[in-house]
Each structure stands twice: as C-alpha cells, then as structure tokens.
Short mmCIF file of C-alpha atoms in Angstrom, two decimals:
data_model
loop_
_atom_site.label_atom_id
_atom_site.label_comp_id
_atom_site.label_asym_id
_atom_site.label_seq_id
_atom_site.Cartn_x
_atom_site.Cartn_y
_atom_site.Cartn_z
CA MET A 1 74.02 78.69 95.03
CA SER A 2 70.91 79.98 93.83
CA THR A 3 70.83 80.33 89.93
CA THR A 4 68.37 83.41 90.34
CA ASP A 5 69.77 86.14 88.11
CA LYS A 6 70.58 89.04 90.85
CA GLN A 7 72.29 92.51 89.90
CA ILE A 8 75.60 93.14 91.62
CA PRO A 9 75.39 96.44 93.15
CA ALA A 10 77.51 98.92 90.74
CA ILE A 11 79.51 101.78 92.34
CA THR A 12 78.47 104.54 90.33
CA SER A 13 80.21 107.01 88.05
CA THR A 14 79.82 109.69 90.76
CA LYS A 15 81.69 107.83 93.23
CA LEU A 16 84.24 105.93 90.80
CA PHE A 17 87.08 108.47 91.35
CA LYS A 18 86.44 108.44 94.97
CA TYR A 19 86.54 104.73 95.27
CA GLY A 20 89.07 104.39 92.09
CA PHE A 21 91.63 106.40 93.99
CA GLY A 22 91.39 105.27 97.45
CA LEU A 23 92.13 101.52 95.55
CA VAL A 24 95.36 102.84 94.83
CA ASN A 25 96.05 105.63 97.41
CA ASN A 26 94.73 103.63 100.96
CA PRO A 27 93.50 100.25 99.29
CA LEU A 28 92.72 98.99 102.64
CA LYS A 29 90.51 101.82 103.55
CA ALA A 30 88.86 101.85 100.14
CA ILE A 31 87.88 97.93 100.42
CA SER A 32 86.61 98.49 103.72
CA ASP A 33 84.64 101.66 102.69
CA ILE A 34 82.88 99.95 99.42
CA VAL A 35 81.76 96.68 101.70
CA ASP A 36 80.27 99.26 104.63
CA ALA A 37 78.66 100.84 101.58
CA TYR A 38 77.63 98.57 99.23
CA GLY A 39 77.22 95.12 100.97
CA ASP A 40 79.32 91.87 100.83
CA ILE A 41 79.49 92.04 96.96
CA ALA A 42 79.91 95.06 94.81
CA SER A 43 81.39 95.85 91.42
CA LEU A 44 83.34 98.31 90.01
CA LYS A 45 84.48 99.11 86.48
CA ILE A 46 87.95 100.49 85.97
CA SER A 47 89.30 100.95 82.03
CA LYS A 48 92.09 98.63 81.32
CA ILE A 49 91.22 96.04 83.72
CA GLY A 50 87.59 95.65 83.44
CA SER A 51 85.11 94.80 86.51
CA ILE A 52 86.38 94.51 89.62
CA VAL A 53 83.72 92.20 92.09
CA PHE A 54 84.13 92.70 95.73
CA LEU A 55 83.54 89.51 97.84
CA ASN A 56 83.28 89.95 101.83
CA HIS A 57 80.99 87.30 102.78
CA PRO A 58 81.78 83.45 103.87
CA ASP A 59 79.72 81.82 101.63
CA TYR A 60 81.24 83.78 98.66
CA VAL A 61 84.78 83.23 99.62
CA LYS A 62 84.17 79.84 99.88
CA HIS A 63 82.52 79.40 96.22
CA VAL A 64 85.90 80.79 95.21
CA LEU A 65 88.51 79.48 97.25
CA LYS A 66 87.21 76.27 97.56
CA ASP A 67 83.76 74.85 95.52
CA ASN A 68 84.54 75.90 92.24
CA GLN A 69 88.35 76.66 93.07
CA ASP A 70 89.53 75.70 89.63
CA ASN A 71 87.56 78.42 87.68
CA TYR A 72 89.09 80.90 89.64
CA SER A 73 92.98 81.93 88.50
CA ARG A 74 95.37 83.55 90.47
CA ARG A 75 97.69 83.62 87.79
CA LYS A 76 95.60 85.51 85.49
CA ALA A 77 94.57 87.95 88.31
CA VAL A 78 98.28 88.52 89.26
CA LYS A 79 98.70 88.84 85.09
CA GLN A 80 97.08 92.30 85.17
CA PRO A 81 99.03 95.51 84.63
CA SER A 82 99.45 96.17 88.31
CA PHE A 83 101.05 93.29 89.37
CA SER A 84 103.82 93.41 86.25
CA ALA A 85 106.83 93.76 88.55
CA LEU A 86 105.37 90.75 90.48
CA GLN A 87 105.34 88.44 87.62
CA ASP A 88 108.70 89.38 86.86
CA LEU A 89 110.29 88.49 90.24
CA LEU A 90 107.77 85.06 90.54
CA GLY A 91 107.86 83.82 87.08
CA ASN A 92 106.02 80.52 86.54
CA GLY A 93 106.77 79.17 90.35
CA ILE A 94 104.40 78.00 92.99
CA PHE A 95 102.70 81.17 93.51
CA MET A 96 102.15 82.01 90.48
CA SER A 97 101.59 78.72 88.64
CA ASP A 98 97.89 76.90 87.72
CA GLY A 99 96.36 73.48 86.73
CA ALA A 100 98.25 70.81 85.95
CA GLN A 101 101.71 72.58 86.61
CA TRP A 102 100.69 74.00 89.93
CA GLU A 103 99.46 70.35 90.86
CA GLN A 104 103.08 68.81 89.93
CA GLN A 105 104.94 71.35 92.10
CA HIS A 106 102.72 71.16 94.79
CA THR A 107 103.54 67.62 94.82
CA MET A 108 107.10 67.86 94.53
CA LEU A 109 107.22 70.89 97.29
CA ARG A 110 104.71 69.44 99.80
CA ASN A 111 107.33 67.30 101.58
CA LEU A 112 109.51 70.23 102.64
CA PHE A 113 106.21 71.25 104.86
CA SER A 114 105.64 67.65 106.75
CA PRO A 115 105.86 67.42 110.30
CA THR A 116 109.18 65.54 110.17
CA SER A 117 110.74 68.02 107.48
CA ILE A 118 109.28 70.90 109.70
CA ALA A 119 110.87 69.68 112.92
CA SER A 120 114.16 69.32 111.61
CA THR A 121 115.04 72.93 110.71
CA LEU A 122 114.94 73.33 114.63
CA PRO A 123 118.67 73.49 115.45
CA ILE A 124 119.21 75.88 112.56
CA ILE A 125 115.90 78.02 114.35
CA ASP A 126 117.67 77.20 117.50
CA GLU A 127 121.28 79.02 116.66
CA GLU A 128 119.55 82.08 115.17
CA LEU A 129 117.63 82.39 118.44
CA THR A 130 120.54 82.21 120.57
CA LEU A 131 122.38 84.97 118.30
CA LEU A 132 119.62 87.24 118.41
CA THR A 133 119.13 86.59 121.56
CA LYS A 134 122.50 87.56 122.92
CA ARG A 135 122.73 90.29 120.33
CA TRP A 136 119.11 91.73 122.23
CA GLN A 137 121.05 91.52 125.60
CA THR A 138 123.95 93.38 125.04
CA GLN A 139 122.17 96.20 122.70
CA ILE A 140 119.16 96.66 125.48
CA THR A 141 121.89 97.79 128.35
CA LYS A 142 122.86 100.36 125.87
CA LYS A 143 119.61 101.28 124.30
CA PRO A 144 116.16 99.16 125.54
CA ILE A 145 114.00 100.50 122.10
CA ILE A 146 114.72 97.92 119.31
CA ASP A 147 113.41 97.51 115.82
CA VAL A 148 112.15 94.62 116.28
CA GLU A 149 110.17 93.98 112.38
CA GLN A 150 113.77 94.92 111.22
CA GLU A 151 115.00 92.61 113.74
CA LEU A 152 112.80 89.63 112.92
CA HIS A 153 112.63 90.20 109.15
CA LEU A 154 116.22 89.46 109.01
CA LEU A 155 115.92 86.56 111.55
CA MET A 156 113.46 84.61 109.36
CA LEU A 157 115.22 85.38 106.07
CA ARG A 158 118.47 83.86 107.80
CA ILE A 159 116.19 80.64 108.73
CA MET A 160 114.80 80.04 105.35
CA LEU A 161 117.84 80.59 103.63
CA ARG A 162 120.01 78.38 106.16
CA THR A 163 117.11 75.72 106.11
CA HIS A 164 116.31 75.89 102.25
CA VAL A 165 119.50 76.40 100.78
CA CYS A 166 122.36 75.96 102.89
CA SER A 167 123.10 75.92 106.52
CA ASN A 168 126.65 77.10 106.41
CA PHE A 169 126.74 79.48 103.00
CA LEU A 170 128.16 82.72 103.48
CA PHE A 171 124.87 84.53 102.47
CA PRO A 172 125.05 88.51 102.00
CA PHE A 173 121.71 88.33 103.93
CA SER A 174 121.31 92.22 104.95
CA ASP A 175 121.95 93.01 101.39
CA ILE A 176 119.48 90.35 99.89
CA LEU A 177 116.88 92.06 102.62
CA ALA A 178 117.44 95.59 101.81
CA THR A 179 116.99 94.45 97.80
CA LEU A 180 113.84 92.86 98.79
CA LYS A 181 112.28 96.05 100.45
CA ASN A 182 113.14 98.42 98.29
CA PHE A 183 111.58 96.07 95.48
CA MET A 184 108.20 95.39 97.61
CA ASN A 185 108.20 99.46 97.88
CA VAL A 186 108.67 100.49 94.21
CA SER A 187 106.18 97.15 93.37
CA ASN A 188 103.42 98.31 95.17
CA SER A 189 99.79 99.13 93.17
CA LYS A 190 100.34 102.86 94.31
CA LYS A 191 103.56 103.35 92.35
CA ILE A 192 103.03 101.51 89.69
CA PHE A 193 99.34 103.33 88.93
CA LEU A 194 101.33 106.38 89.20
CA ALA A 195 104.58 105.11 86.59
CA GLN A 196 101.25 104.09 84.37
CA LEU A 197 99.63 107.84 84.64
CA LYS A 198 102.71 109.62 84.19
CA ALA A 199 103.49 107.61 80.81
CA PHE A 200 99.75 108.08 79.53
CA VAL A 201 100.60 111.92 80.30
CA LEU A 202 104.06 111.95 78.58
CA LYS A 203 102.88 110.13 75.43
CA PRO A 204 100.95 112.82 73.41
CA LEU A 205 104.19 114.90 74.21
CA GLY A 206 106.09 111.86 72.40
CA ILE A 207 107.95 111.17 75.24
CA LYS A 208 108.11 107.50 76.13
CA TYR A 209 108.32 106.81 79.98
CA HIS A 210 109.22 103.67 81.53
CA TYR A 211 109.32 102.80 85.19
CA ASN A 212 112.35 100.65 86.07
CA LYS A 213 112.86 101.20 89.54
CA PRO A 214 111.62 97.47 90.39
CA GLN A 215 113.65 95.88 87.67
CA GLN A 216 116.86 97.58 89.10
CA SER A 217 116.15 95.89 92.75
CA LEU A 218 115.38 92.60 90.56
CA LYS A 219 118.69 92.78 88.49
CA TRP A 220 121.30 92.51 91.55
CA LEU A 221 118.48 89.39 93.11
CA MET A 222 118.56 87.59 89.78
CA ALA A 223 122.18 87.97 89.79
CA PHE A 224 122.70 86.86 93.01
CA VAL A 225 119.77 83.79 92.63
CA ASP A 226 122.21 82.91 89.12
CA GLU A 227 125.49 82.64 90.62
CA LEU A 228 123.96 80.50 94.09
CA ILE A 229 122.00 78.64 91.21
CA GLU A 230 125.56 77.67 89.67
CA ALA A 231 127.02 77.01 92.94
CA LEU A 232 124.43 74.43 93.85
CA LEU A 233 125.15 72.73 90.20
CA GLN A 234 128.33 72.47 90.69
CA ARG A 235 128.40 70.94 94.11
CA ALA A 236 130.12 74.04 95.71
CA PHE A 237 127.81 73.20 99.01
CA ILE A 238 125.89 70.97 100.36
CA PRO A 239 122.17 71.96 100.11
CA ASN A 240 119.17 72.15 102.18
CA GLY A 241 115.51 71.81 102.05
CA LEU A 242 114.23 73.46 99.01
CA PHE A 243 117.33 73.30 97.18
CA ALA A 244 118.52 69.91 98.09
CA THR A 245 114.53 68.40 96.79
CA MET A 246 115.24 70.50 93.65
CA LEU A 247 118.51 69.44 93.01
CA VAL A 248 117.64 65.97 93.27
CA ASP A 249 114.26 66.29 90.08
CA TYR A 250 117.50 68.60 88.20
CA ASN A 251 119.32 65.47 87.85
CA ASN A 252 116.58 63.38 87.24
CA GLY A 253 115.65 66.01 84.36
CA LYS A 254 112.61 66.94 86.13
CA VAL A 255 113.42 70.36 86.33
CA CYS A 256 115.60 72.76 84.89
CA LYS A 257 117.64 75.73 85.95
CA GLN A 258 114.88 78.29 85.41
CA ASP A 259 112.58 75.93 87.85
CA ILE A 260 115.11 76.16 90.43
CA LYS A 261 115.43 79.59 90.56
CA ASP A 262 111.83 80.32 90.21
CA GLN A 263 110.82 78.53 93.53
CA LEU A 264 113.48 80.07 94.91
CA LEU A 265 112.36 83.53 94.06
CA ASN A 266 108.84 82.41 94.95
CA PHE A 267 110.71 81.35 98.61
CA LEU A 268 112.36 84.90 98.81
CA PHE A 269 108.40 86.61 98.22
CA ALA A 270 106.47 84.63 100.22
CA GLY A 271 109.03 82.14 102.52
CA PHE A 272 110.04 84.45 105.27
CA ASP A 273 108.32 87.94 105.30
CA THR A 274 104.48 86.39 105.92
CA THR A 275 105.71 84.97 109.19
CA SER A 276 108.38 87.46 110.29
CA THR A 277 105.08 89.96 110.16
CA GLY A 278 102.93 87.88 111.89
CA ILE A 279 105.24 87.31 114.83
CA THR A 280 106.14 91.11 114.52
CA PHE A 281 102.15 92.13 114.91
CA THR A 282 102.20 89.23 117.75
CA LEU A 283 104.91 91.11 119.89
CA TYR A 284 103.47 94.18 119.55
CA ASN A 285 100.19 93.02 120.45
CA LEU A 286 101.62 91.51 123.41
CA ALA A 287 103.62 94.68 124.62
CA ALA A 288 99.94 96.71 124.12
CA HIS A 289 98.32 94.21 126.18
CA GLN A 290 100.26 93.35 128.96
CA PRO A 291 97.77 91.25 130.93
CA ILE A 292 97.60 88.55 127.89
CA GLN A 293 101.54 88.86 127.96
CA GLN A 294 101.83 87.86 131.29
CA LEU A 295 99.09 85.20 130.41
CA VAL A 296 101.32 83.87 128.07
CA LYS A 297 104.58 84.58 129.80
CA ASN A 298 102.45 82.12 133.05
CA GLU A 299 101.97 78.88 130.49
CA ILE A 300 105.51 79.18 128.48
CA VAL A 301 107.27 78.73 131.83
CA ASP A 302 106.80 74.82 131.07
CA THR A 303 109.22 74.21 128.68
CA ALA A 304 108.23 70.50 128.26
CA THR A 305 104.86 71.33 126.49
CA LYS A 306 104.19 73.10 123.43
CA GLN A 307 100.80 73.75 124.06
CA PHE A 308 100.43 77.27 124.44
CA PRO A 309 96.38 77.68 124.40
CA VAL A 310 96.70 81.63 125.26
CA LEU A 311 99.55 82.26 123.14
CA GLU A 312 98.01 80.26 120.11
CA LYS A 313 94.69 82.45 120.49
CA ALA A 314 97.00 85.81 120.60
CA ILE A 315 98.84 84.48 117.15
CA LYS A 316 95.65 83.98 115.83
CA GLU A 317 93.87 87.03 116.97
CA THR A 318 97.05 88.68 115.59
CA LEU A 319 96.51 87.12 112.08
CA ARG A 320 92.75 88.68 112.45
CA LEU A 321 93.73 92.05 112.57
CA TYR A 322 97.19 92.04 110.82
CA PRO A 323 96.44 89.41 107.76
CA PRO A 324 99.93 89.71 106.21
CA VAL A 325 98.31 88.82 102.91
CA TRP A 326 95.65 91.41 103.05
CA SER A 327 93.98 90.29 99.41
CA TYR A 328 93.16 87.45 97.43
CA ALA A 329 92.76 88.12 93.44
CA ARG A 330 91.35 85.72 91.16
CA GLU A 331 90.49 85.63 87.35
CA ALA A 332 87.05 83.97 86.73
CA ILE A 333 87.85 81.58 83.73
CA ALA A 334 84.35 80.48 82.58
CA ASN A 335 80.90 82.52 83.52
CA ASP A 336 79.90 81.55 87.23
CA VAL A 337 76.82 82.14 89.16
CA ILE A 338 77.52 83.22 93.21
CA ASP A 339 74.33 83.00 95.17
CA GLY A 340 72.54 84.10 92.06
CA TYR A 341 74.72 86.86 90.83
CA CYS A 342 76.32 86.19 87.62
CA ILE A 343 80.09 86.46 87.41
CA PRO A 344 81.39 86.76 83.66
CA ALA A 345 84.43 85.46 82.61
CA LYS A 346 87.44 87.30 82.82
CA THR A 347 86.04 89.16 85.43
CA LEU A 348 88.53 90.20 88.78
CA VAL A 349 87.17 88.87 92.10
CA LEU A 350 89.01 90.36 95.02
CA ILE A 351 88.83 88.92 98.60
CA SER A 352 89.78 91.36 101.27
CA SER A 353 91.02 89.23 104.58
CA TYR A 354 91.83 92.13 106.23
CA ALA A 355 87.74 93.37 105.21
CA LEU A 356 86.51 89.90 106.03
CA HIS A 357 88.38 90.08 109.48
CA ARG A 358 86.91 92.50 110.55
CA HIS A 359 83.69 92.03 109.24
CA LYS A 360 80.86 93.10 112.05
CA ASN A 361 78.41 90.57 111.19
CA PHE A 362 80.73 87.82 112.25
CA TRP A 363 83.27 89.42 114.75
CA GLN A 364 82.40 91.19 117.62
CA ASN A 365 84.37 94.79 118.09
CA ALA A 366 85.94 93.88 115.33
CA ASN A 367 88.89 96.72 115.29
CA GLU A 368 90.11 95.60 118.58
CA PHE A 369 92.60 92.97 119.80
CA ASN A 370 90.56 90.20 121.66
CA ILE A 371 91.76 86.37 122.34
CA ASP A 372 88.57 85.84 122.94
CA ASN A 373 87.18 85.66 119.67
CA PHE A 374 89.30 82.42 119.32
CA GLU A 375 87.59 80.64 122.42
CA LYS A 376 86.55 77.01 120.64
CA GLU A 377 82.43 78.11 120.75
CA ASN A 378 83.13 81.68 119.56
CA PHE A 379 85.22 80.78 116.40
CA LYS A 380 82.68 77.71 115.48
CA GLY A 381 81.33 77.99 111.89
CA LYS A 382 84.14 80.98 110.87
CA ASN A 383 86.59 78.59 108.64
CA PHE A 384 85.91 81.15 105.92
CA VAL A 385 85.63 84.38 107.66
CA TYR A 386 88.98 83.92 108.64
CA ILE A 387 91.12 83.10 105.73
CA PRO A 388 94.94 84.47 106.73
CA PHE A 389 96.55 81.59 105.31
CA GLY A 390 93.86 81.61 102.42
CA GLN A 391 91.59 78.34 101.73
CA GLY A 392 90.71 75.36 99.75
CA LYS A 393 93.41 73.23 98.09
CA ARG A 394 95.40 76.90 97.45
CA MET A 395 95.57 77.20 100.80
CA CYS A 396 99.44 78.56 101.78
CA ILE A 397 101.63 75.32 101.45
CA GLY A 398 103.98 76.61 104.45
CA ARG A 399 101.14 76.96 106.74
CA ALA A 400 102.32 74.13 109.08
CA LEU A 401 105.76 75.84 109.05
CA ALA A 402 104.54 79.07 110.16
CA ASP A 403 102.65 77.73 112.57
CA TYR A 404 105.32 75.83 113.89
CA GLN A 405 107.87 78.86 113.96
CA MET A 406 105.60 81.43 115.79
CA MET A 407 105.02 78.87 118.08
CA THR A 408 108.28 77.82 118.60
CA ILE A 409 110.34 82.05 118.31
CA VAL A 410 107.72 83.95 120.32
CA PRO A 411 108.01 81.58 123.27
CA HIS A 412 111.53 81.66 123.25
CA LEU A 413 111.63 85.50 123.02
CA LEU A 414 108.99 85.86 125.92
CA ARG A 415 111.17 83.42 128.30
CA VAL A 416 113.93 86.18 128.22
CA PHE A 417 112.62 89.61 127.46
CA HIS A 418 109.85 91.31 128.51
CA PHE A 419 108.15 93.85 125.99
CA ALA A 420 106.33 97.25 126.27
CA THR A 421 105.01 99.52 123.38
CA VAL A 422 106.97 102.84 122.91
CA ASP A 423 103.86 105.18 123.00
CA ASP A 424 99.93 104.21 122.82
CA LYS A 425 99.44 105.01 119.13
CA LYS A 426 98.42 101.73 117.02
CA PRO A 427 100.49 100.91 114.09
CA ILE A 428 99.35 102.56 110.76
CA ILE A 429 99.20 100.01 108.13
CA ASN A 430 101.02 100.16 105.20
CA PRO A 431 99.21 97.95 102.62
CA ASN A 432 102.25 97.27 100.32
CA ILE A 433 102.22 93.82 98.33
CA ILE A 434 102.83 92.12 102.20
CA ILE A 435 101.20 94.22 104.80
CA LYS A 436 103.25 96.09 107.16
CA ALA A 437 103.56 99.26 109.39
CA THR A 438 103.98 102.53 108.11
CA LYS A 439 107.02 103.17 110.42
CA SER A 440 109.03 99.98 111.35
CA ILE A 441 107.61 98.78 114.68
CA LYS A 442 109.56 99.64 117.35
CA LEU A 443 109.41 98.17 121.23
CA ARG A 444 110.87 98.52 124.39
CA VAL A 445 113.03 95.37 125.59
CA SER A 446 114.15 94.51 129.07
CA LEU A 447 115.22 91.34 130.45
CA ALA A 448 112.00 89.01 131.55
CA SER A 449 111.89 89.34 135.76
#
C-alpha cells in the first residue's frame, strides 16, 4: 500500500440527506449509487456514528479483511447503535467476538465443520428431504405454486437444530422460525433509525420513548434457549454437533451456560438462514433460466458422482447476485493507510458484497445471471471481488458446510421436481440483516419428467 496521503472523496453536505436517507431506506441502492458517483472509496460523516468509509475495490477489501485484518474489529462495528438489537441476540458468540476470545472459540468450533463431521450430517439431511419431497408431491397435485422460501427456511432450521442440538428433540420449529423472522424484520437499520428519530422528537416534550419490539421477540427466544440448555445439562437428551462439543467443554470447566447460550444464538442467527437464502435464490435462477436448469438436470442424473460443475457455477453466480450477507462492517482500531488514503482510528469501514459483486470493471453485464462468470479463466484473480462468505481468517466458519448442503439439497430437489417462475418479474431485494426478497419467493413446481 502506498504511504502517500490522498484525500478520500467526501460526500458533500448537499448530498448528505440523499445518501443518509438512502442508507436507511434502501442501503443496497444507496451504496451502489455512492460507488457509482464517487468511485471505489468514499466517506460520509453522520452525527453519532462518525465517519463511514465505503470500500469497493478488491485491493482495499483484501487489505481490510486479510492483510491487516487484526486492525479492523467486527465487534466494535456491530456495537454501533443501529445494531443494538443484534448485540442483544449474539452476545459474545463466534460472530461478535474478537482477538484471543475469537481464536479460542474458532478453535473449539472448527471441528464441527471438518469433512468428517459434515458428512456425518447426511442421514438427517436425507430424512428431512424425504419428508419435504413427500409433502410437495402431495401439495402440487392440488396447488402447483409453492412458497419455496418459507419451505426451505423451515427445512434448513430443522436440519441445523437436529444436527447441532439433538436429532429427535420435539422442537417448536415453526414458532422458532416465526420468532426469528419477526426479530429480523423489526431489527433492521431502517426500523432502528426510525425508532431513534421518534425518541429524539419526543424527548423535548418530556416523553421517553423506547423501541422494544426486538426485545419482545428476544424474550421468547431467550426463554426457549434457556430451557433447552437446562435440558442439556440435566442429560434430558443425547446432544449432537454444537451441543455435544459444548457439553464436553462445560463438564471440563472451559465454558459456562452463557457461553453455550451465546453460541446457540449465533447458530440460530447465521447457521441456517444464509444457506436457505442461497438455495432459494438458486432455485429461482434455475427456474428463470430453463436451459441452465436442464443442463444441471442432465449432469445430476448420475448419482454416483458429486461433481456437478454446471450446478456449482449456478450456485456461485447466485451468491454473486444475491449474497445473503450483503455487507461487512469493521471499525479501525488504529490509524491505517489504504492505497495512500488515511483511515483514522474509530472509522467505520463498510464493504458491500452486493455492490462489489456487481462492479462493472470486474463483471460483464454485472446485473445479469451468467454462469460463465465462473469459468476458470473468467474468474481468475477475482478472489477479493467475490466474497459471499467474507475473506481472511474471519471468513465464515461454516462455508464448507454451506457448500455441502447446497450441493446436496439442490440436486435432490431437481431429480424429483421441475421449477418454473410464476411470472417474469425479478424478485425485489429486501436488504434486511440477511438478504431476502420483499415478497417471499414462490415457484411453480411440477414432477420432473
């Protein structure tokens, strides 16, 4: 990196309302507009938050997420007021921890994502897919349109809890999913900002306003998790995966009940929703591009092989266009220099994978679905312009599991079913904490011929 000081293009006061409001109302569009107008680095000053620096170049991304990653704290970034509800949910789990605490947790949890551990989850995945398949086969004889987003989110929640808590526990799956969905909906930056604005307006009138909708969802979820942990410690069930690991460490005095709770809540936050979103948008893209769907069907006929190159490219291209984690926030711990630009300590750095994945200098027809983007020659040198799982040592610990699940579940569904879109309209993206469509994605489903 150059040591020559350069001035970061600053968003002027005349544009502050436009982009400030845009970041709250539609952050994906706002960030895309910022990088289009100002280039691959830009700064915005917002009261109470301070300076936000937007980075949209692979070299800058590499510096923050890998080369000088220890200087950029995720925990400090997520402690911003806009993420307050998220802090309450995640505690000191793997997602929020930093430094030595993160290293310790990562070491403890990484065995859960070894090839052997991942392969051991296949029987439960098969059981759940069999149940889903039978239900869909019955359903499409009466109504061929299925809410695949809702169905797949429930599927992945069931798989996660059965593989990482207990395989035969009577979980209230639908209640858990509804509570998590509600928490996400009431905890996004737009809702938090509007709540803060309301409190600010009412304060001079002597009225104290507290936005407690996230806490209402959390209250039920926390009570459920507490009961589950008590059942674990009382040997009420045989634990799997995460809970089996945590129980051993609890008995050895390495972790406490709060540690177990934090890790489970982190798994509930990031252990199934991102993967189900990836599968949902993959099925949508295959439904919208019938020739590609047919190519995938042709290659998955042979169940003896797990090598499905067309499907692999289709999944990667889906994660390019619809990255479930659409942004990465970090706070600079100490002063730094990126390509000659000074990044002062306490600066909030924001990398939008959504904007980066659509960078016109690195992707042709960047907004269109094109699996050729992931031909070997076309993808060469793009490791830091494609970051659906992050990069560096803080790359998603569950990446291998997510890849395995997507490459297992999508072929299974395509062998049994054919998917088509309900209409020609592309999904409108909802930039919630995890990317979704504004309307749940529904597809026309029929039996495969």
